[in-house]
PDB file of C-alpha atoms in Angstrom:
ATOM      1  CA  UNK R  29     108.029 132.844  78.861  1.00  0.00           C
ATOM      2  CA  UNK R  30     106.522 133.204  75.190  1.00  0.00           C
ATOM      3  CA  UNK R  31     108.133 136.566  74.935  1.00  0.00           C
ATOM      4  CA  UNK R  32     111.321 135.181  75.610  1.00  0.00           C
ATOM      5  CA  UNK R  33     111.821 136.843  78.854  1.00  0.00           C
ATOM      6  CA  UNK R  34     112.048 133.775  81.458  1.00  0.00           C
ATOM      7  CA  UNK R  35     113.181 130.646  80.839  1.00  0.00           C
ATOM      8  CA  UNK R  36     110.952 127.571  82.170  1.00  0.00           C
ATOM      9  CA  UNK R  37     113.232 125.281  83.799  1.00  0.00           C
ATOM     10  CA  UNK R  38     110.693 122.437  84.860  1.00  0.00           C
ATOM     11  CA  UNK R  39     107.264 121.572  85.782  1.00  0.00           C
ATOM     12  CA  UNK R  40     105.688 120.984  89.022  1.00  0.00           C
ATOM     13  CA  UNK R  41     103.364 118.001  87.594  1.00  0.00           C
ATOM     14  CA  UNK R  42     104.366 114.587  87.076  1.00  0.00           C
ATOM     15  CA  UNK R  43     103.546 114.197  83.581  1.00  0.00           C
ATOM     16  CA  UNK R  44     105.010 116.688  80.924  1.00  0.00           C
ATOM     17  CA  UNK R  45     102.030 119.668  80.176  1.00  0.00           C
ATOM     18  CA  UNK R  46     100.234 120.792  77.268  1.00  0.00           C
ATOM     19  CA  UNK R  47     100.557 123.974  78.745  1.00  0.00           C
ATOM     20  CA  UNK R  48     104.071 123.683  78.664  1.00  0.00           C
ATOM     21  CA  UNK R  49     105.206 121.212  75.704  1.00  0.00           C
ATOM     22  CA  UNK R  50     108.616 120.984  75.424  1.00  0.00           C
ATOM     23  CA  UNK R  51     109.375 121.643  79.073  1.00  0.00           C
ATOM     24  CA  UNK R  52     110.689 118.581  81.440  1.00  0.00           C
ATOM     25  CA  UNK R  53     109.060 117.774  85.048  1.00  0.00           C
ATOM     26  CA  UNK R  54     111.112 118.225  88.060  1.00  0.00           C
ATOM     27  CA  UNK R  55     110.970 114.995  88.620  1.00  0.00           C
ATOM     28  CA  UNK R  56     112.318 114.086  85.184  1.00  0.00           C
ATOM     29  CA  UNK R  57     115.438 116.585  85.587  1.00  0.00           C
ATOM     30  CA  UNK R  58     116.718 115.222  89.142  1.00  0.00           C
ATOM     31  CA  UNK R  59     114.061 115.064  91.823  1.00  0.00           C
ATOM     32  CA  UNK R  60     112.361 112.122  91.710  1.00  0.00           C
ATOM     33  CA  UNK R  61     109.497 111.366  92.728  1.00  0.00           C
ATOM     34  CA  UNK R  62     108.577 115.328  93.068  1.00  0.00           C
ATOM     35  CA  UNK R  63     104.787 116.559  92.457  1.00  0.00           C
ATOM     36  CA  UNK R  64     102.876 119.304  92.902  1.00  0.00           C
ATOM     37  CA  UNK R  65      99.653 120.206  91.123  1.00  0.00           C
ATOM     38  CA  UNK R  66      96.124 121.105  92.042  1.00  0.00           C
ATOM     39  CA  UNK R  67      93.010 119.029  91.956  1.00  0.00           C
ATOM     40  CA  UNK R  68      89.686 120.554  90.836  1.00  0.00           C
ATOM     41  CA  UNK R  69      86.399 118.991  90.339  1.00  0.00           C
ATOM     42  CA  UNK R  70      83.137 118.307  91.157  1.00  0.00           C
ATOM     43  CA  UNK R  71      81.492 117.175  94.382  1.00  0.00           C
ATOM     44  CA  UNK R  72      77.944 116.212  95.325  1.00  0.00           C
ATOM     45  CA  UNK R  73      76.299 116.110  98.869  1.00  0.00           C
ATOM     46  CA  UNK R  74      76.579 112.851 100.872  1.00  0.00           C
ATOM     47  CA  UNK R  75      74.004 110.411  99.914  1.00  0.00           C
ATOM     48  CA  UNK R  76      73.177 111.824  96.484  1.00  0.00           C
ATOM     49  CA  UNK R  77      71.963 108.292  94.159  1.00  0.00           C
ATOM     50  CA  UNK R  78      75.140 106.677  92.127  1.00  0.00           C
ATOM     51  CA  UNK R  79      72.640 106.725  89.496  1.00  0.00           C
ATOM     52  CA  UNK R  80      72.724 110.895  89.033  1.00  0.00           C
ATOM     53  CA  UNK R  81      76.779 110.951  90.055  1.00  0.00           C
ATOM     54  CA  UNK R  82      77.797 108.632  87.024  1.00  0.00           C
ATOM     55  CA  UNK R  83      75.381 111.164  84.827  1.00  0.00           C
ATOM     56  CA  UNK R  84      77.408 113.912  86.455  1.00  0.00           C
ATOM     57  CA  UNK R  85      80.304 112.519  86.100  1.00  0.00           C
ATOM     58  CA  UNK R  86      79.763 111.201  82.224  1.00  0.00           C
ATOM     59  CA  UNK R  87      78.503 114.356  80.954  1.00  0.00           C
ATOM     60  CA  UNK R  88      81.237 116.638  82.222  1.00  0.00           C
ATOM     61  CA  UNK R  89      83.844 114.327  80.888  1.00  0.00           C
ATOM     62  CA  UNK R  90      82.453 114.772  77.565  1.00  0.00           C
ATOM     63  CA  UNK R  91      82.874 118.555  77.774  1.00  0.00           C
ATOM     64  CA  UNK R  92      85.784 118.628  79.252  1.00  0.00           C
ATOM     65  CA  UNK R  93      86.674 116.414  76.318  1.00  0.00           C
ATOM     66  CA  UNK R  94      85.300 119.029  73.641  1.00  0.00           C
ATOM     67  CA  UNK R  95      88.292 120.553  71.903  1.00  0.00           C
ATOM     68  CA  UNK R  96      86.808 124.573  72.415  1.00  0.00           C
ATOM     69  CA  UNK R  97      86.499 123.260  75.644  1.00  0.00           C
ATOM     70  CA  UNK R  98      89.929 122.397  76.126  1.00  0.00           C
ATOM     71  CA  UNK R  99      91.562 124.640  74.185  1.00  0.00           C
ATOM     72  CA  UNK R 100      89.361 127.821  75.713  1.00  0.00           C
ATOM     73  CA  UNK R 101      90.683 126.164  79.354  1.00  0.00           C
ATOM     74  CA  UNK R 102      94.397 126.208  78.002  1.00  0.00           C
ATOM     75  CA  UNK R 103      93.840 129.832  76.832  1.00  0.00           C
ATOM     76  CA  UNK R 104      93.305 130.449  80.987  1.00  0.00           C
ATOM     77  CA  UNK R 105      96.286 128.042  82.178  1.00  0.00           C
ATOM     78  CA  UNK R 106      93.970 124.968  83.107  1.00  0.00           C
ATOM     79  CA  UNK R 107      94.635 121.686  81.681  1.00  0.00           C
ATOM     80  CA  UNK R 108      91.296 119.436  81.772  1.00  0.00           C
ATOM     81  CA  UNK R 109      91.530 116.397  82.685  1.00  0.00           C
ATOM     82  CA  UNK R 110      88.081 113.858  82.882  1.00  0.00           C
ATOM     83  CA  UNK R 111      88.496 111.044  84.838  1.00  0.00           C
ATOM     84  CA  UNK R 112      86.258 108.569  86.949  1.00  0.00           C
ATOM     85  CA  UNK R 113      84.486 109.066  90.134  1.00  0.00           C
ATOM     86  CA  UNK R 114      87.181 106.757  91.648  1.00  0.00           C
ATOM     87  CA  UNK R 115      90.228 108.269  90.088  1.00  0.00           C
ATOM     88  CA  UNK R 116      88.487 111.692  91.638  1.00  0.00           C
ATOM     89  CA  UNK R 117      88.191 110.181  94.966  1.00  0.00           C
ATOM     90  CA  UNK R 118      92.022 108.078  94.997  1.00  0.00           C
ATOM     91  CA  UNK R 119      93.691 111.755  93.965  1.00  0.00           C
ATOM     92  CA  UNK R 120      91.854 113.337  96.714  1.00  0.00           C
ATOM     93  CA  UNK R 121      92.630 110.476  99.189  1.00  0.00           C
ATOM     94  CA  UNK R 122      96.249 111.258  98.097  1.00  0.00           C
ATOM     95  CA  UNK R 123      96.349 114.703  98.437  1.00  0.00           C
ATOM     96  CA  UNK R 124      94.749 114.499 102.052  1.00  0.00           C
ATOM     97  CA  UNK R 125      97.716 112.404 102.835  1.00  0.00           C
ATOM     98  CA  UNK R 126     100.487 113.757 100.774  1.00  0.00           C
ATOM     99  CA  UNK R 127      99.829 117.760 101.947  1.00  0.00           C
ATOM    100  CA  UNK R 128      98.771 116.260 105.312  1.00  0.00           C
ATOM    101  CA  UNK R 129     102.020 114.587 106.319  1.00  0.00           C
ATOM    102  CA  UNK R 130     103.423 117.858 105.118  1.00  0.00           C
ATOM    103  CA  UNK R 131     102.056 120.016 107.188  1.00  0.00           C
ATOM    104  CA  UNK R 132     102.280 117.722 110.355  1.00  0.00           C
ATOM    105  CA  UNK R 133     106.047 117.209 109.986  1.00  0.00           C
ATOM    106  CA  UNK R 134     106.120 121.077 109.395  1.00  0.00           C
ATOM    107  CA  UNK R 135     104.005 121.922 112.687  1.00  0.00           C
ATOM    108  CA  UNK R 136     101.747 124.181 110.848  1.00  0.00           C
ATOM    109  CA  UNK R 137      99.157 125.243 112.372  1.00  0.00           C
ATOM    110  CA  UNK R 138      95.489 127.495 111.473  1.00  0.00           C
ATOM    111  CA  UNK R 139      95.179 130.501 113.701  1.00  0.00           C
TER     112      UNK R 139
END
């Protein structure tokens, strides 16, 4: 795309990216409602105190907020984004049921 190449006609997220400035979403040029993206983040085993997950969760928000943080994750195609243990959990909750309903309707199935 930077050499000129291909042309970008849209992206897959459902806010415009840094990764791609100038480029519309899908759903912005005629599909709406359309997302796809992945999630990535952290996770803790069951039980561990709310005390040590909001440390967790506070300190790698402020890296992930460091500009040579963000701009070495750019340089790799990842676009940070810090949020709260709750915004964490309602995007996976989301997912789950977004991809899930998917693949029901589609009768896929693990071998």
């Amino acid at each position: 795309m930077k050499a000129g190449r291909l042309r970008a006609l849209a992206v897959t997220s459902a806010q415009p990216s840094a990764l791609a400035p100038g480029i519309p979403t899908i759903a912005a040029s005629g599909v709406p409602g359309y997302e796809a993206d992945s999630t990535h983040g952290l996770l803790a085993p069951a039980n561990t105190p709310a005390a040590i997950l909001e440390l967790l969760n506070q300190e790698t928000v402020r890296v992930l907020n460091r500009e040579d943080v963000k701009e070495k994750l750019l340089n790799v195609g990842v676009e940070a984004v810090g949020s709260s243990q709750a915004a964490f959990a309602a995007a996976i909750r989301n997912d789950m049921t977004k991809w899930g309903k998917l693949i029901r309707d589609a009768g896929i199935r693990a071998d």
